[in-house]
Amino acid sequence: MKRGLFITLEGGDGAGKSTQIDNITRFFEEKGLVVVHTREPGGTQIGEKLRAILLDKNNTEMSPVTEMMIYASSRAQHVREKIIPALERGEIVICDRFVDSSIAYQAYGRGLGDMVAEVNKHATGGLSPDITFWMDIDPAAGRARASRAGDLDRLELEKLDFHYRVYEGYKKIAESEPERVKRIDASETVDEIRDKIYGHLDDLLARID
Ligand code: TYD
């Protein structure tokens, strides 16, 4: 079975993930590879419906466990319907957020702890990214950037201390899996960030060649 590459981007609000997703897409397309660009929550028809529920500002009564399970449901569908088939075709899958978001936002941010990793084992069926870029930005700075960019969704509207817990979560993930998770200083210029990401991708390709 030929297998592609699974790349994820993570980070708080306003970290500049979309610009770098475009750069990563270019990196692989210039090598003549097929790139599938997707996101969580969402990425499938069912997932996009779940996304609307998750981000709806009116859903103020949603319990943390409900929230965690809807993110995991969206992921379960996404992995099976879209990500694994693309990887099996040998394509490059670039995903805006994956399980690390659930660990950071639900395990750390909401305080749900180990339950989140356990549920997500079933959601992913054990699929893990080949490389993850954590766009590291201070939560207060990120929030200021995100609110300048437009309306804030249900999660973005959470208080700053929630976002600092999410940040701690990402830090722990990056420390515990340095091989997979590459910390990228999101306060650098767009070009500096692109060059660092390209360096990591060159290393990854050299390792698997
Ligand atoms: P999105 O608009 O995609 O956020 P961003 O533009 O910051 O990437 O909205 C996704 C929101 O959902 C974001 O605030 C992070 C949150 N989230 C979780 O809490 N858990 C998860 O598992 C995922 C995938 C996202």
PDB file of C-alpha atoms and ligand atoms in Angstrom:
ATOM      1  CA  MET A   1       0.000   0.000   0.000  1.00  0.00           C
ATOM      2  CA  LYS A   2       1.469   3.339  -1.071  1.00  0.00           C
ATOM      3  CA  ARG A   3       1.135   5.912   1.645  1.00  0.00           C
ATOM      4  CA  GLY A   4       1.124   9.706   1.422  1.00  0.00           C
ATOM      5  CA  LEU A   5       1.969  12.168   4.173  1.00  0.00           C
ATOM      6  CA  PHE A   6      -0.270  13.508   6.886  1.00  0.00           C
ATOM      7  CA  ILE A   7       0.615  17.044   8.022  1.00  0.00           C
ATOM      8  CA  THR A   8      -1.267  19.041  10.641  1.00  0.00           C
ATOM      9  CA  LEU A   9      -1.162  22.647  11.814  1.00  0.00           C
ATOM     10  CA  GLU A  10      -2.027  23.627  15.342  1.00  0.00           C
ATOM     11  CA  GLY A  11      -2.134  26.713  17.493  1.00  0.00           C
ATOM     12  CA  GLY A  12      -4.291  29.281  19.177  1.00  0.00           C
ATOM     13  CA  ASP A  13      -6.350  31.906  17.415  1.00  0.00           C
ATOM     14  CA  GLY A  14      -4.606  34.391  15.161  1.00  0.00           C
ATOM     15  CA  ALA A  15      -1.441  32.301  14.777  1.00  0.00           C
ATOM     16  CA  GLY A  16      -1.367  32.608  10.975  1.00  0.00           C
ATOM     17  CA  LYS A  17      -2.056  28.960  10.156  1.00  0.00           C
ATOM     18  CA  SER A  18      -3.848  29.606   6.844  1.00  0.00           C
ATOM     19  CA  THR A  19      -0.945  31.518   5.271  1.00  0.00           C
ATOM     20  CA  GLN A  20       1.431  28.691   6.108  1.00  0.00           C
ATOM     21  CA  ILE A  21      -1.017  26.051   4.872  1.00  0.00           C
ATOM     22  CA  ASP A  22      -0.859  27.819   1.495  1.00  0.00           C
ATOM     23  CA  ASN A  23       2.951  27.726   1.636  1.00  0.00           C
ATOM     24  CA  ILE A  24       3.032  24.012   2.528  1.00  0.00           C
ATOM     25  CA  THR A  25       0.608  23.312  -0.325  1.00  0.00           C
ATOM     26  CA  ARG A  26       2.958  25.122  -2.718  1.00  0.00           C
ATOM     27  CA  PHE A  27       5.968  23.167  -1.369  1.00  0.00           C
ATOM     28  CA  PHE A  28       4.403  19.847  -2.347  1.00  0.00           C
ATOM     29  CA  GLU A  29       2.629  20.955  -5.527  1.00  0.00           C
ATOM     30  CA  GLU A  30       5.948  22.212  -6.893  1.00  0.00           C
ATOM     31  CA  LYS A  31       7.207  18.644  -6.468  1.00  0.00           C
ATOM     32  CA  GLY A  32       4.280  17.447  -8.576  1.00  0.00           C
ATOM     33  CA  LEU A  33       2.438  15.854  -5.641  1.00  0.00           C
ATOM     34  CA  VAL A  34      -1.310  15.892  -5.078  1.00  0.00           C
ATOM     35  CA  VAL A  35      -2.313  17.891  -2.006  1.00  0.00           C
ATOM     36  CA  VAL A  36      -5.576  17.534  -0.115  1.00  0.00           C
ATOM     37  CA  HIS A  37      -6.289  20.523   2.067  1.00  0.00           C
ATOM     38  CA  THR A  38      -8.795  19.980   4.842  1.00  0.00           C
ATOM     39  CA  ARG A  39      -9.781  21.117   8.329  1.00  0.00           C
ATOM     40  CA  GLU A  40     -11.272  20.191  11.682  1.00  0.00           C
ATOM     41  CA  PRO A  41     -13.884  20.389  12.886  1.00  0.00           C
ATOM     42  CA  GLY A  42     -15.336  19.710   9.439  1.00  0.00           C
ATOM     43  CA  GLY A  43     -13.723  18.346   6.295  1.00  0.00           C
ATOM     44  CA  THR A  44     -16.726  16.209   5.329  1.00  0.00           C
ATOM     45  CA  GLN A  45     -20.398  17.012   4.816  1.00  0.00           C
ATOM     46  CA  ILE A  46     -21.298  15.479   8.177  1.00  0.00           C
ATOM     47  CA  GLY A  47     -18.303  17.158   9.817  1.00  0.00           C
ATOM     48  CA  GLU A  48     -19.263  20.596   8.527  1.00  0.00           C
ATOM     49  CA  LYS A  49     -22.713  20.183  10.102  1.00  0.00           C
ATOM     50  CA  LEU A  50     -21.078  19.255  13.405  1.00  0.00           C
ATOM     51  CA  ARG A  51     -18.758  22.260  13.020  1.00  0.00           C
ATOM     52  CA  ALA A  52     -21.734  24.596  12.790  1.00  0.00           C
ATOM     53  CA  ILE A  53     -23.072  23.204  16.091  1.00  0.00           C
ATOM     54  CA  LEU A  54     -19.671  23.502  17.781  1.00  0.00           C
ATOM     55  CA  LEU A  55     -18.962  27.083  16.763  1.00  0.00           C
ATOM     56  CA  ASP A  56     -22.487  28.490  17.153  1.00  0.00           C
ATOM     57  CA  LYS A  57     -22.327  31.321  19.693  1.00  0.00           C
ATOM     58  CA  ASN A  58     -25.889  30.548  20.793  1.00  0.00           C
ATOM     59  CA  ASN A  59     -24.940  27.085  22.090  1.00  0.00           C
ATOM     60  CA  THR A  60     -23.908  28.457  25.462  1.00  0.00           C
ATOM     61  CA  GLU A  61     -25.318  25.465  27.359  1.00  0.00           C
ATOM     62  CA  MET A  62     -23.096  22.853  25.660  1.00  0.00           C
ATOM     63  CA  SER A  63     -21.358  20.713  28.292  1.00  0.00           C
ATOM     64  CA  PRO A  64     -17.599  20.104  27.950  1.00  0.00           C
ATOM     65  CA  VAL A  65     -18.091  16.344  27.463  1.00  0.00           C
ATOM     66  CA  THR A  66     -20.664  16.959  24.724  1.00  0.00           C
ATOM     67  CA  GLU A  67     -18.292  19.373  23.054  1.00  0.00           C
ATOM     68  CA  MET A  68     -15.374  16.923  23.224  1.00  0.00           C
ATOM     69  CA  MET A  69     -17.464  14.115  21.761  1.00  0.00           C
ATOM     70  CA  ILE A  70     -18.770  16.209  18.874  1.00  0.00           C
ATOM     71  CA  TYR A  71     -15.193  17.181  17.945  1.00  0.00           C
ATOM     72  CA  ALA A  72     -14.293  13.481  18.126  1.00  0.00           C
ATOM     73  CA  SER A  73     -17.338  12.531  16.002  1.00  0.00           C
ATOM     74  CA  SER A  74     -16.363  14.993  13.325  1.00  0.00           C
ATOM     75  CA  ARG A  75     -12.833  13.508  13.419  1.00  0.00           C
ATOM     76  CA  ALA A  76     -14.027   9.889  13.244  1.00  0.00           C
ATOM     77  CA  GLN A  77     -15.914  10.667  10.030  1.00  0.00           C
ATOM     78  CA  HIS A  78     -13.089  12.776   8.603  1.00  0.00           C
ATOM     79  CA  VAL A  79     -10.423  10.094   9.169  1.00  0.00           C
ATOM     80  CA  ARG A  80     -12.482   7.342   7.567  1.00  0.00           C
ATOM     81  CA  GLU A  81     -14.174   9.243   4.750  1.00  0.00           C
ATOM     82  CA  LYS A  82     -11.383  11.552   3.641  1.00  0.00           C
ATOM     83  CA  ILE A  83      -7.952  11.319   5.283  1.00  0.00           C
ATOM     84  CA  ILE A  84      -7.195   7.590   5.098  1.00  0.00           C
ATOM     85  CA  PRO A  85      -8.445   7.185   1.502  1.00  0.00           C
ATOM     86  CA  ALA A  86      -6.251  10.135   0.408  1.00  0.00           C
ATOM     87  CA  LEU A  87      -3.198   8.725   2.223  1.00  0.00           C
ATOM     88  CA  GLU A  88      -3.817   5.361   0.615  1.00  0.00           C
ATOM     89  CA  ARG A  89      -3.791   7.074  -2.792  1.00  0.00           C
ATOM     90  CA  GLY A  90      -0.344   8.443  -1.853  1.00  0.00           C
ATOM     91  CA  GLU A  91      -1.534  12.049  -1.507  1.00  0.00           C
ATOM     92  CA  ILE A  92      -0.332  14.761   0.876  1.00  0.00           C
ATOM     93  CA  VAL A  93      -3.023  15.611   3.418  1.00  0.00           C
ATOM     94  CA  ILE A  94      -2.677  18.999   5.094  1.00  0.00           C
ATOM     95  CA  CYS A  95      -5.119  19.399   7.928  1.00  0.00           C
ATOM     96  CA  ASP A  96      -5.890  22.600   9.822  1.00  0.00           C
ATOM     97  CA  ARG A  97      -6.122  21.144  13.395  1.00  0.00           C
ATOM     98  CA  PHE A  98      -6.412  17.492  14.517  1.00  0.00           C
ATOM     99  CA  VAL A  99      -6.295  15.562  17.818  1.00  0.00           C
ATOM    100  CA  ASP A 100      -3.796  17.959  19.414  1.00  0.00           C
ATOM    101  CA  SER A 101      -6.545  20.605  19.338  1.00  0.00           C
ATOM    102  CA  SER A 102      -8.777  18.336  21.394  1.00  0.00           C
ATOM    103  CA  ILE A 103      -5.975  17.659  23.885  1.00  0.00           C
ATOM    104  CA  ALA A 104      -5.196  21.383  24.182  1.00  0.00           C
ATOM    105  CA  TYR A 105      -8.757  22.791  24.175  1.00  0.00           C
ATOM    106  CA  GLN A 106     -10.794  20.009  25.791  1.00  0.00           C
ATOM    107  CA  ALA A 107      -8.275  18.136  28.015  1.00  0.00           C
ATOM    108  CA  TYR A 108      -6.396  21.245  29.197  1.00  0.00           C
ATOM    109  CA  GLY A 109      -8.738  24.164  28.399  1.00  0.00           C
ATOM    110  CA  ARG A 110     -11.917  22.484  29.649  1.00  0.00           C
ATOM    111  CA  GLY A 111     -10.079  20.333  32.193  1.00  0.00           C
ATOM    112  CA  LEU A 112     -11.393  16.997  30.910  1.00  0.00           C
ATOM    113  CA  GLY A 113      -7.999  15.294  31.298  1.00  0.00           C
ATOM    114  CA  ASP A 114      -7.145  11.776  30.072  1.00  0.00           C
ATOM    115  CA  MET A 115     -10.673  11.006  28.859  1.00  0.00           C
ATOM    116  CA  VAL A 116      -9.964  13.068  25.751  1.00  0.00           C
ATOM    117  CA  ALA A 117      -7.024  10.975  24.529  1.00  0.00           C
ATOM    118  CA  GLU A 118      -8.974   7.809  25.268  1.00  0.00           C
ATOM    119  CA  VAL A 119     -12.033   8.842  23.211  1.00  0.00           C
ATOM    120  CA  ASN A 120      -9.799  10.088  20.411  1.00  0.00           C
ATOM    121  CA  LYS A 121      -8.012   6.745  20.127  1.00  0.00           C
ATOM    122  CA  HIS A 122     -11.320   5.449  18.823  1.00  0.00           C
ATOM    123  CA  ALA A 123     -11.991   8.524  16.697  1.00  0.00           C
ATOM    124  CA  THR A 124      -8.642   8.310  14.864  1.00  0.00           C
ATOM    125  CA  GLY A 125      -8.311   4.525  14.884  1.00  0.00           C
ATOM    126  CA  GLY A 126      -4.674   5.223  15.836  1.00  0.00           C
ATOM    127  CA  LEU A 127      -3.867   7.546  12.906  1.00  0.00           C
ATOM    128  CA  SER A 128      -1.267  10.131  13.888  1.00  0.00           C
ATOM    129  CA  PRO A 129       0.283  12.941  11.790  1.00  0.00           C
ATOM    130  CA  ASP A 130       3.736  12.456  10.237  1.00  0.00           C
ATOM    131  CA  ILE A 131       4.549  16.025  11.263  1.00  0.00           C
ATOM    132  CA  THR A 132       2.716  18.764  13.143  1.00  0.00           C
ATOM    133  CA  PHE A 133       3.519  22.463  13.153  1.00  0.00           C
ATOM    134  CA  TRP A 134       2.525  24.216  16.353  1.00  0.00           C
ATOM    135  CA  MET A 135       2.234  27.922  15.590  1.00  0.00           C
ATOM    136  CA  ASP A 136       3.253  29.318  18.949  1.00  0.00           C
ATOM    137  CA  ILE A 137       1.724  32.700  19.731  1.00  0.00           C
ATOM    138  CA  ASP A 138       1.012  34.310  23.075  1.00  0.00           C
ATOM    139  CA  PRO A 139      -2.754  33.934  23.690  1.00  0.00           C
ATOM    140  CA  ALA A 140      -3.336  37.648  24.316  1.00  0.00           C
ATOM    141  CA  ALA A 141      -1.513  38.640  21.105  1.00  0.00           C
ATOM    142  CA  GLY A 142      -3.311  35.919  19.135  1.00  0.00           C
ATOM    143  CA  ARG A 143      -6.679  37.017  20.396  1.00  0.00           C
ATOM    144  CA  ALA A 144      -6.002  40.608  19.414  1.00  0.00           C
ATOM    145  CA  ARG A 145      -5.088  39.450  15.875  1.00  0.00           C
ATOM    146  CA  ALA A 146      -8.135  37.155  15.632  1.00  0.00           C
ATOM    147  CA  SER A 147     -10.598  39.812  16.745  1.00  0.00           C
ATOM    148  CA  ARG A 148      -9.178  42.280  14.214  1.00  0.00           C
ATOM    149  CA  ALA A 149      -9.765  39.627  11.536  1.00  0.00           C
ATOM    150  CA  GLY A 150     -13.508  39.332  12.220  1.00  0.00           C
ATOM    151  CA  ASP A 151     -16.256  37.900  14.379  1.00  0.00           C
ATOM    152  CA  LEU A 152     -15.190  35.570  17.201  1.00  0.00           C
ATOM    153  CA  ASP A 153     -16.776  32.089  17.409  1.00  0.00           C
ATOM    154  CA  ARG A 154     -17.952  30.241  20.546  1.00  0.00           C
ATOM    155  CA  LEU A 155     -14.485  28.963  21.497  1.00  0.00           C
ATOM    156  CA  GLU A 156     -12.718  32.199  20.643  1.00  0.00           C
ATOM    157  CA  LEU A 157     -15.099  34.056  22.958  1.00  0.00           C
ATOM    158  CA  GLU A 158     -13.825  32.071  25.975  1.00  0.00           C
ATOM    159  CA  LYS A 159     -11.989  34.087  28.608  1.00  0.00           C
ATOM    160  CA  LEU A 160      -8.260  34.619  28.296  1.00  0.00           C
ATOM    161  CA  ASP A 161      -7.444  32.195  31.149  1.00  0.00           C
ATOM    162  CA  PHE A 162      -9.052  29.396  29.082  1.00  0.00           C
ATOM    163  CA  HIS A 163      -6.714  30.282  26.219  1.00  0.00           C
ATOM    164  CA  TYR A 164      -3.708  30.235  28.563  1.00  0.00           C
ATOM    165  CA  ARG A 165      -4.659  26.692  29.643  1.00  0.00           C
ATOM    166  CA  VAL A 166      -4.929  25.719  25.961  1.00  0.00           C
ATOM    167  CA  TYR A 167      -1.462  27.215  25.458  1.00  0.00           C
ATOM    168  CA  GLU A 168      -0.062  25.132  28.341  1.00  0.00           C
ATOM    169  CA  GLY A 169      -1.603  22.076  26.695  1.00  0.00           C
ATOM    170  CA  TYR A 170       0.177  22.746  23.405  1.00  0.00           C
ATOM    171  CA  LYS A 171       3.452  23.305  25.268  1.00  0.00           C
ATOM    172  CA  LYS A 172       3.130  19.937  27.005  1.00  0.00           C
ATOM    173  CA  ILE A 173       2.310  18.146  23.739  1.00  0.00           C
ATOM    174  CA  ALA A 174       5.312  19.757  21.996  1.00  0.00           C
ATOM    175  CA  GLU A 175       7.611  18.805  24.881  1.00  0.00           C
ATOM    176  CA  SER A 176       6.416  15.224  25.001  1.00  0.00           C
ATOM    177  CA  GLU A 177       6.586  14.566  21.234  1.00  0.00           C
ATOM    178  CA  PRO A 178       9.507  16.596  19.850  1.00  0.00           C
ATOM    179  CA  GLU A 179       9.992  14.249  16.891  1.00  0.00           C
ATOM    180  CA  ARG A 180       6.509  14.885  15.543  1.00  0.00           C
ATOM    181  CA  VAL A 181       5.621  18.351  16.822  1.00  0.00           C
ATOM    182  CA  LYS A 182       7.689  21.291  15.593  1.00  0.00           C
ATOM    183  CA  ARG A 183       7.260  24.547  17.480  1.00  0.00           C
ATOM    184  CA  ILE A 184       7.149  27.541  15.172  1.00  0.00           C
ATOM    185  CA  ASP A 185       7.512  31.042  16.596  1.00  0.00           C
ATOM    186  CA  ALA A 186       4.471  32.762  15.096  1.00  0.00           C
ATOM    187  CA  SER A 187       5.790  36.224  15.975  1.00  0.00           C
ATOM    188  CA  GLU A 188       8.414  35.968  13.214  1.00  0.00           C
ATOM    189  CA  THR A 189       7.757  37.268   9.692  1.00  0.00           C
ATOM    190  CA  VAL A 190       5.682  35.210   7.269  1.00  0.00           C
ATOM    191  CA  ASP A 191       8.809  34.519   5.141  1.00  0.00           C
ATOM    192  CA  GLU A 192      10.940  33.469   8.124  1.00  0.00           C
ATOM    193  CA  ILE A 193       8.201  31.093   9.246  1.00  0.00           C
ATOM    194  CA  ARG A 194       7.853  29.659   5.732  1.00  0.00           C
ATOM    195  CA  ASP A 195      11.617  29.002   5.524  1.00  0.00           C
ATOM    196  CA  LYS A 196      11.636  27.205   8.883  1.00  0.00           C
ATOM    197  CA  ILE A 197       8.667  25.058   7.902  1.00  0.00           C
ATOM    198  CA  TYR A 198      10.314  24.207   4.554  1.00  0.00           C
ATOM    199  CA  GLY A 199      13.458  23.183   6.462  1.00  0.00           C
ATOM    200  CA  HIS A 200      11.451  20.750   8.596  1.00  0.00           C
ATOM    201  CA  LEU A 201       9.703  19.378   5.499  1.00  0.00           C
ATOM    202  CA  ASP A 202      13.043  18.831   3.726  1.00  0.00           C
ATOM    203  CA  ASP A 203      14.269  16.924   6.809  1.00  0.00           C
ATOM    204  CA  LEU A 204      11.106  14.841   6.873  1.00  0.00           C
ATOM    205  CA  LEU A 205      11.408  13.943   3.181  1.00  0.00           C
ATOM    206  CA  ALA A 206      15.092  13.062   3.622  1.00  0.00           C
ATOM    207  CA  ARG A 207      14.198  10.797   6.541  1.00  0.00           C
ATOM    208  CA  ILE A 208      11.535   8.831   4.671  1.00  0.00           C
ATOM    209  CA  ASP A 209      13.275   8.627   1.272  1.00  0.00           C
TER     210      ASP A 209
HETATM  211  P1  TYD B   1     -11.601  27.518  13.464  1.00  0.00           P
HETATM  212  O1  TYD B   1     -12.366  28.663  12.918  1.00  0.00           O
HETATM  213  O2  TYD B   1     -11.206  26.424  12.545  1.00  0.00           O
HETATM  214  O3  TYD B   1     -10.387  28.043  14.304  1.00  0.00           O
HETATM  215  P2  TYD B   1      -9.052  28.647  13.809  1.00  0.00           P
HETATM  216  O4  TYD B   1      -9.378  29.577  12.696  1.00  0.00           O
HETATM  217  O5  TYD B   1      -8.521  29.292  15.045  1.00  0.00           O
HETATM  218  O6  TYD B   1      -8.276  27.434  13.396  1.00  0.00           O
HETATM  219  O7  TYD B   1     -12.455  26.959  14.655  1.00  0.00           O
HETATM  220  C1  TYD B   1     -12.134  25.859  15.322  1.00  0.00           C
HETATM  221  C2  TYD B   1     -12.291  26.129  16.797  1.00  0.00           C
HETATM  222  O8  TYD B   1     -12.515  24.888  17.451  1.00  0.00           O
HETATM  223  C3  TYD B   1     -11.022  26.721  17.405  1.00  0.00           C
HETATM  224  O9  TYD B   1     -11.374  27.711  18.351  1.00  0.00           O
HETATM  225  C4  TYD B   1     -10.406  25.547  18.128  1.00  0.00           C
HETATM  226  C5  TYD B   1     -11.555  24.664  18.461  1.00  0.00           C
HETATM  227  N1  TYD B   1     -11.260  23.223  18.490  1.00  0.00           N
HETATM  228  C6  TYD B   1     -11.383  22.514  19.677  1.00  0.00           C
HETATM  229  O10 TYD B   1     -11.717  23.095  20.717  1.00  0.00           O
HETATM  230  N2  TYD B   1     -11.165  21.173  19.686  1.00  0.00           N
HETATM  231  C7  TYD B   1     -10.824  20.477  18.560  1.00  0.00           C
HETATM  232  O11 TYD B   1     -10.627  19.237  18.595  1.00  0.00           O
HETATM  233  C8  TYD B   1     -10.709  21.214  17.320  1.00  0.00           C
HETATM  234  C9  TYD B   1     -10.364  20.500  16.050  1.00  0.00           C
HETATM  235  C10 TYD B   1     -10.938  22.580  17.320  1.00  0.00           C
END
